């Protein structure tokens, strides 16, 4: 059971940051609350009484998203369902709808934020692999007495271990910025105990851009989650494939090497069998979707 | 507790309350507004019984602090149709018989409503995908999905609203959608389960549970907890005035641990207070000193000489041994051409009914101690409680509230005694609602069991003898173990006529969570072993699995394992129906492997995947990805 001595709903970023700067020990930021509320239950943190909850969901500056050149900036309040409901976001970030459809369920996605998922830093977080694949960066802001101070950090550097990040005291995530991947084909593979409402035992995010002939990999992005303390980007495999023809044997070969990346504490054998298959399937599917996207574009041109 | 003025529109009406902004929207709706159609099944976003619309978006209200709904338009299940009426989806749920225990149904109706608003043309796969956040334990989902598809067809004009009308039943009810009398109360959320009931002056209970599997209770000090403001009473086994003990067969379980604890999660003390938060805070102030004892966690260990004794009355740790003998097994095995031996084990299983245990007790004006709860065995509970509280039977009353799923798990009187004692001690109504975690830790489970099997067969597949030895983990208390062992023994060798058999089923005490009644009551564990043996035998003898079963099946005139003469038997028809429905390709299991032709035909479930919503259906607007 989670109780708060004080619960604040700031409407602006300066208000939120000022509250956070002066917050008593133990205070928490609350976004969608889909991690915080289940955390305060028997078997986990148990009954928790927090001195202060700062609810970010009404902070105007954290809403919405926009494109700046080749990057897409998502306000920290962007929720998972946005990737399924907003056609423009889906086009810019083609891997996100495929990840979102496997994320929790339709209802939790209305609440759960991408930023909360990254800060929560679960090794099994579904959000981190696609964000790594899209060269995600966080804008971290804090209150410096009379003005806001911000810095940016790559998500790859931000998540340091299970539940551990480089978020400094008084800081909050203001936005998540990602590569715009318009024209890429994408895939997200996930396995857990069931379909909906399930934590990944393993997941893979892939993005593929084809060359103009539609037969070679122009760009490949690949990231792995659920199989080690932190999700990781598979740059060596990306490099191996870039410029090469899209070929089943080559993909299988490259994927076989990924079994060695499994560094989890449990179900190692199972994960070692699943991961190469997932990498293969993800690359094939992403390549196929890239082909379809290319054909559509040609049709429109 | 902080307070804030919360303004919302709830089901079209303006609502203003001074309330705790950090409480969950679920609590605000249920406790402040008494909208109990929104249920709590897990409190962790996993089950969907609490789904409500906030500004048109369906959310799980157990995961939303109430302050987030400030100024919002809320719609709960009570707001879907006018009182006395049903909307299209509710009618469809009624029509297809989609509601059974009903506890998941308001949430299901809400999820389906959201689905038809967002994707009125959804395919069956998309329906399943979009309903994925709501779970049900009774139906297997088929009738729920059928109801949603039916409503979809009506909403999109593909079917006439007349399909929602009741079907004529004609000669027989079988094969027709017969309307359940209680469905309207369930699809509208009107039905009150025990946890939905309130009485003026009602107290709330929380239970202190053992962290140890086996430990002596050296002392319990409740004084600090009793001193907490808002606490009305603290009870322990010292408050039991009569003969303390309940159970379905042996009354070996005290209302709260007496002298020692026998499993993790056993109730040790309970607090009744003005609200749940106070009761839970007070629990932390109860001081219990334990002296840990060696524990038993494996049923085989329980039978070893010198094993720790869990109940003084049973120094051998045996709850019950059921032997069955028929014919002469030695002779039978001697006649066999093939003797097979194997071992089979099954695991503990939780019922996971969507309604966690809940109850409300009060002492009425005539001193009748009354307990309302979803008990699956109220008459027996009433008799046991009368002894426990030392009151004549006419001063004890049990009222059975709607059972939000039981499956056997609500046969044991694991909390009703505590409620009665607290109501007697305070002279106020007291309610207890288990959390999901508490329900899992404290309620009985399906017996984990091991079967040692020996089967003798002739070359042509006739069984000549069976020796069947089952050892089950009864856990810390007897509960239904005796009955489960009887049933397991009676059903042990399946629907086959066996001339020579030797069956022993035994349940023993351990310090694991108690095992109790669970759908099939021991039958499943036994059939898993027997049917597996039949398949292994078919493989070894090169026989068709249906054929080997036919050669051994019981018929009219057969003598059962317990030597009852049958006047009829239906296994022949069951086999025939299964053979047809599966489009079975005859032959021994060894002959086919991946070449078999009866796999993957119509009716076979495709592997699970998501993303049906990405497939653009004809004549509809383009989808997102
Ligand atoms: C039933 C269920 C199913 C789930 N399924 C999945 C799943 O399939 N995949 C998956 O990855 N996760 C899943 N989750 C976990 C959870 O929903 C996600 O991690 C979610 O994205 C968390 O976001 P939130 O907005 O709800 O975070 P909150 O619970 O509000 O916050 C999480 C953490 O982040 C901090 N935080 C939030 N916002 C900020 C910010 N702007 N700046 C700094 N700190 C911040 C909070 O203080 C807190 O520590 C599931 C959860 C439930 C209950």
CSV table of N, CA and C and ligand atoms in Angstrom, one decimal, chain A residues 28-36 38 56 76 80 102-104 108 111-113 115-117 119-120 124-127 167 172-173 190 197-198, chain B residues 44-46 63, ligand 1:
chain,number,residue,atom,x,y,z
A,28,UNK,N,9.3,11.2,-4.1
A,28,UNK,CA,9.4,10.6,-5.5
A,28,UNK,C,8.7,11.4,-6.5
A,29,UNK,N,9.2,11.3,-7.7
A,29,UNK,CA,8.5,11.8,-8.9
A,29,UNK,C,7.5,10.7,-9.3
A,30,UNK,N,6.3,11.1,-9.7
A,30,UNK,CA,5.3,10.2,-10.2
A,30,UNK,C,5.0,10.6,-11.6
A,31,UNK,N,5.1,9.6,-12.5
A,31,UNK,CA,4.7,9.9,-13.9
A,31,UNK,C,3.4,9.0,-14.1
A,32,UNK,N,3.4,7.9,-14.8
A,32,UNK,CA,2.2,7.1,-14.9
A,32,UNK,C,1.9,6.3,-13.7
A,33,UNK,N,2.8,6.2,-12.8
A,33,UNK,CA,2.6,5.4,-11.5
A,33,UNK,C,2.5,3.9,-11.7
A,34,UNK,N,2.8,3.4,-12.9
A,34,UNK,CA,2.6,2.0,-13.2
A,34,UNK,C,3.7,1.2,-12.7
A,35,UNK,N,4.8,1.8,-12.4
A,35,UNK,CA,5.9,1.1,-11.7
A,35,UNK,C,5.8,1.3,-10.2
A,36,UNK,N,5.6,2.6,-9.8
A,36,UNK,CA,5.6,3.0,-8.4
A,36,UNK,C,4.5,2.2,-7.6
A,38,UNK,N,2.7,-0.7,-8.1
A,38,UNK,CA,2.9,-2.1,-7.8
A,38,UNK,C,4.2,-2.4,-7.0
A,56,UNK,N,3.9,14.4,-12.2
A,56,UNK,CA,4.4,15.2,-13.4
A,56,UNK,C,3.3,15.3,-14.5
A,76,UNK,N,8.6,14.2,-21.8
A,76,UNK,CA,8.7,13.1,-20.8
A,76,UNK,C,7.3,12.5,-20.5
A,80,UNK,N,3.0,5.3,-23.8
A,80,UNK,CA,3.2,4.2,-24.7
A,80,UNK,C,2.1,4.1,-25.8
A,102,UNK,N,3.4,-4.9,-27.7
A,102,UNK,CA,3.8,-6.0,-26.8
A,102,UNK,C,4.0,-5.4,-25.3
A,103,UNK,N,3.8,-4.1,-25.2
A,103,UNK,CA,4.0,-3.5,-23.9
A,103,UNK,C,2.8,-3.5,-23.0
A,104,UNK,N,2.8,-4.2,-21.9
A,104,UNK,CA,1.7,-4.3,-20.9
A,104,UNK,C,0.4,-4.6,-21.6
A,108,UNK,N,-2.8,0.1,-19.6
A,108,UNK,CA,-1.6,0.5,-18.9
A,108,UNK,C,-0.8,1.5,-19.8
A,111,UNK,N,-1.2,5.2,-19.5
A,111,UNK,CA,-0.7,5.8,-18.3
A,111,UNK,C,0.9,5.8,-18.4
A,112,UNK,N,1.4,4.6,-18.7
A,112,UNK,CA,2.8,4.4,-18.6
A,112,UNK,C,3.6,5.3,-19.6
A,113,UNK,N,4.7,5.9,-19.1
A,113,UNK,CA,5.5,6.8,-19.9
A,113,UNK,C,6.7,6.1,-20.4
A,115,UNK,N,9.6,7.7,-20.5
A,115,UNK,CA,10.6,8.2,-19.6
A,115,UNK,C,10.6,7.4,-18.3
A,116,UNK,N,9.4,7.1,-17.8
A,116,UNK,CA,9.4,6.3,-16.5
A,116,UNK,C,10.0,4.9,-16.7
A,117,UNK,N,9.8,4.3,-17.9
A,117,UNK,CA,10.3,3.0,-18.2
A,117,UNK,C,11.9,3.1,-18.2
A,119,UNK,N,13.8,5.4,-16.7
A,119,UNK,CA,14.3,5.7,-15.3
A,119,UNK,C,14.2,4.5,-14.4
A,120,UNK,N,13.1,3.8,-14.6
A,120,UNK,CA,13.0,2.6,-13.7
A,120,UNK,C,14.1,1.6,-14.0
A,124,UNK,N,14.7,-5.8,-17.8
A,124,UNK,CA,13.7,-6.4,-18.8
A,124,UNK,C,12.9,-5.3,-19.4
A,125,UNK,N,13.2,-4.0,-19.2
A,125,UNK,CA,12.4,-2.9,-19.8
A,125,UNK,C,12.3,-3.1,-21.3
A,126,UNK,N,11.1,-3.0,-21.8
A,126,UNK,CA,11.0,-3.1,-23.2
A,126,UNK,C,11.4,-1.8,-24.0
A,127,UNK,N,11.3,-0.7,-23.3
A,127,UNK,CA,11.5,0.5,-23.9
A,127,UNK,C,13.0,0.8,-24.2
A,167,UNK,N,20.8,9.5,-12.9
A,167,UNK,CA,20.0,10.7,-12.6
A,167,UNK,C,20.5,11.3,-11.3
A,172,UNK,N,15.2,15.8,-13.2
A,172,UNK,CA,14.2,15.0,-13.8
A,172,UNK,C,14.4,14.9,-15.3
A,173,UNK,N,13.8,13.9,-15.9
A,173,UNK,CA,13.9,13.7,-17.3
A,173,UNK,C,12.9,14.7,-18.0
A,190,UNK,N,9.5,-10.4,-28.8
A,190,UNK,CA,9.5,-10.5,-27.3
A,190,UNK,C,8.9,-11.8,-26.9
A,197,UNK,N,0.6,-8.1,-20.7
A,197,UNK,CA,1.0,-8.0,-19.3
A,197,UNK,C,2.1,-8.9,-18.9
A,198,UNK,N,3.1,-8.8,-19.6
A,198,UNK,CA,4.2,-9.8,-19.4
A,198,UNK,C,5.6,-9.1,-19.5
B,44,UNK,N,-2.4,-4.5,-8.8
B,44,UNK,CA,-1.1,-4.3,-9.4
B,44,UNK,C,-1.2,-4.3,-11.0
B,45,UNK,N,-2.4,-4.0,-11.5
B,45,UNK,CA,-2.6,-3.7,-12.9
B,45,UNK,C,-2.6,-5.0,-13.7
B,46,UNK,N,-2.6,-6.2,-13.1
B,46,UNK,CA,-2.5,-7.4,-13.8
B,46,UNK,C,-3.9,-8.0,-14.3
B,63,UNK,N,-4.0,1.6,-10.7
B,63,UNK,CA,-2.6,2.2,-11.0
B,63,UNK,C,-2.7,3.7,-11.1
C,1,LIG,C1,0.7,-5.0,-15.3
C,1,LIG,C2,2.0,-4.3,-15.8
C,1,LIG,C3,2.5,-4.7,-17.0
C,1,LIG,C4,3.7,-4.1,-17.4
C,1,LIG,N1,4.2,-4.5,-18.6
C,1,LIG,C5,5.4,-3.9,-19.0
C,1,LIG,C6,6.0,-4.4,-20.2
C,1,LIG,O1,5.4,-5.2,-21.0
C,1,LIG,N2,7.2,-3.9,-20.5
C,1,LIG,C7,7.9,-3.0,-19.7
C,1,LIG,O2,9.0,-2.6,-20.1
C,1,LIG,N3,7.3,-2.6,-18.6
C,1,LIG,C8,6.1,-3.0,-18.2
C,1,LIG,N4,5.6,-2.6,-17.0
C,1,LIG,C9,6.3,-1.6,-16.2
C,1,LIG,C10,5.8,-0.1,-16.3
C,1,LIG,O3,4.6,0.0,-16.8
C,1,LIG,C11,6.8,0.7,-17.2
C,1,LIG,O4,8.1,0.6,-16.7
C,1,LIG,C12,6.4,2.1,-17.4
C,1,LIG,O5,6.9,2.6,-18.6
C,1,LIG,C13,6.8,3.0,-16.3
C,1,LIG,O6,6.3,4.4,-16.5
C,1,LIG,P1,5.4,5.2,-15.6
C,1,LIG,O7,5.2,6.5,-16.2
C,1,LIG,O8,4.2,4.5,-15.1
C,1,LIG,O9,6.5,5.4,-14.4
C,1,LIG,P2,6.3,5.6,-12.8
C,1,LIG,O10,5.8,4.4,-12.1
C,1,LIG,O11,5.5,6.9,-12.6
C,1,LIG,O12,7.8,5.9,-12.5
C,1,LIG,C14,8.8,5.0,-12.6
C,1,LIG,C15,10.1,5.5,-12.1
C,1,LIG,O13,10.6,6.6,-12.9
C,1,LIG,C16,10.7,7.8,-12.2
C,1,LIG,N5,10.2,8.8,-13.1
C,1,LIG,C17,9.1,8.9,-13.8
C,1,LIG,N6,9.1,9.9,-14.6
C,1,LIG,C18,10.3,10.6,-14.4
C,1,LIG,C19,10.8,11.8,-15.0
C,1,LIG,N7,10.2,12.5,-16.0
C,1,LIG,N8,12.1,12.1,-14.6
C,1,LIG,C20,12.7,11.4,-13.6
C,1,LIG,N9,12.2,10.3,-13.0
C,1,LIG,C21,11.0,9.9,-13.5
C,1,LIG,C22,9.8,7.6,-11.0
C,1,LIG,O14,10.2,8.4,-9.9
C,1,LIG,C23,10.0,6.2,-10.7
C,1,LIG,O15,11.1,6.0,-10.0
C,1,LIG,C24,4.3,-3.1,-16.6
C,1,LIG,C25,3.8,-2.7,-15.4
C,1,LIG,C26,2.6,-3.3,-15.0
C,1,LIG,C27,2.0,-2.9,-13.7
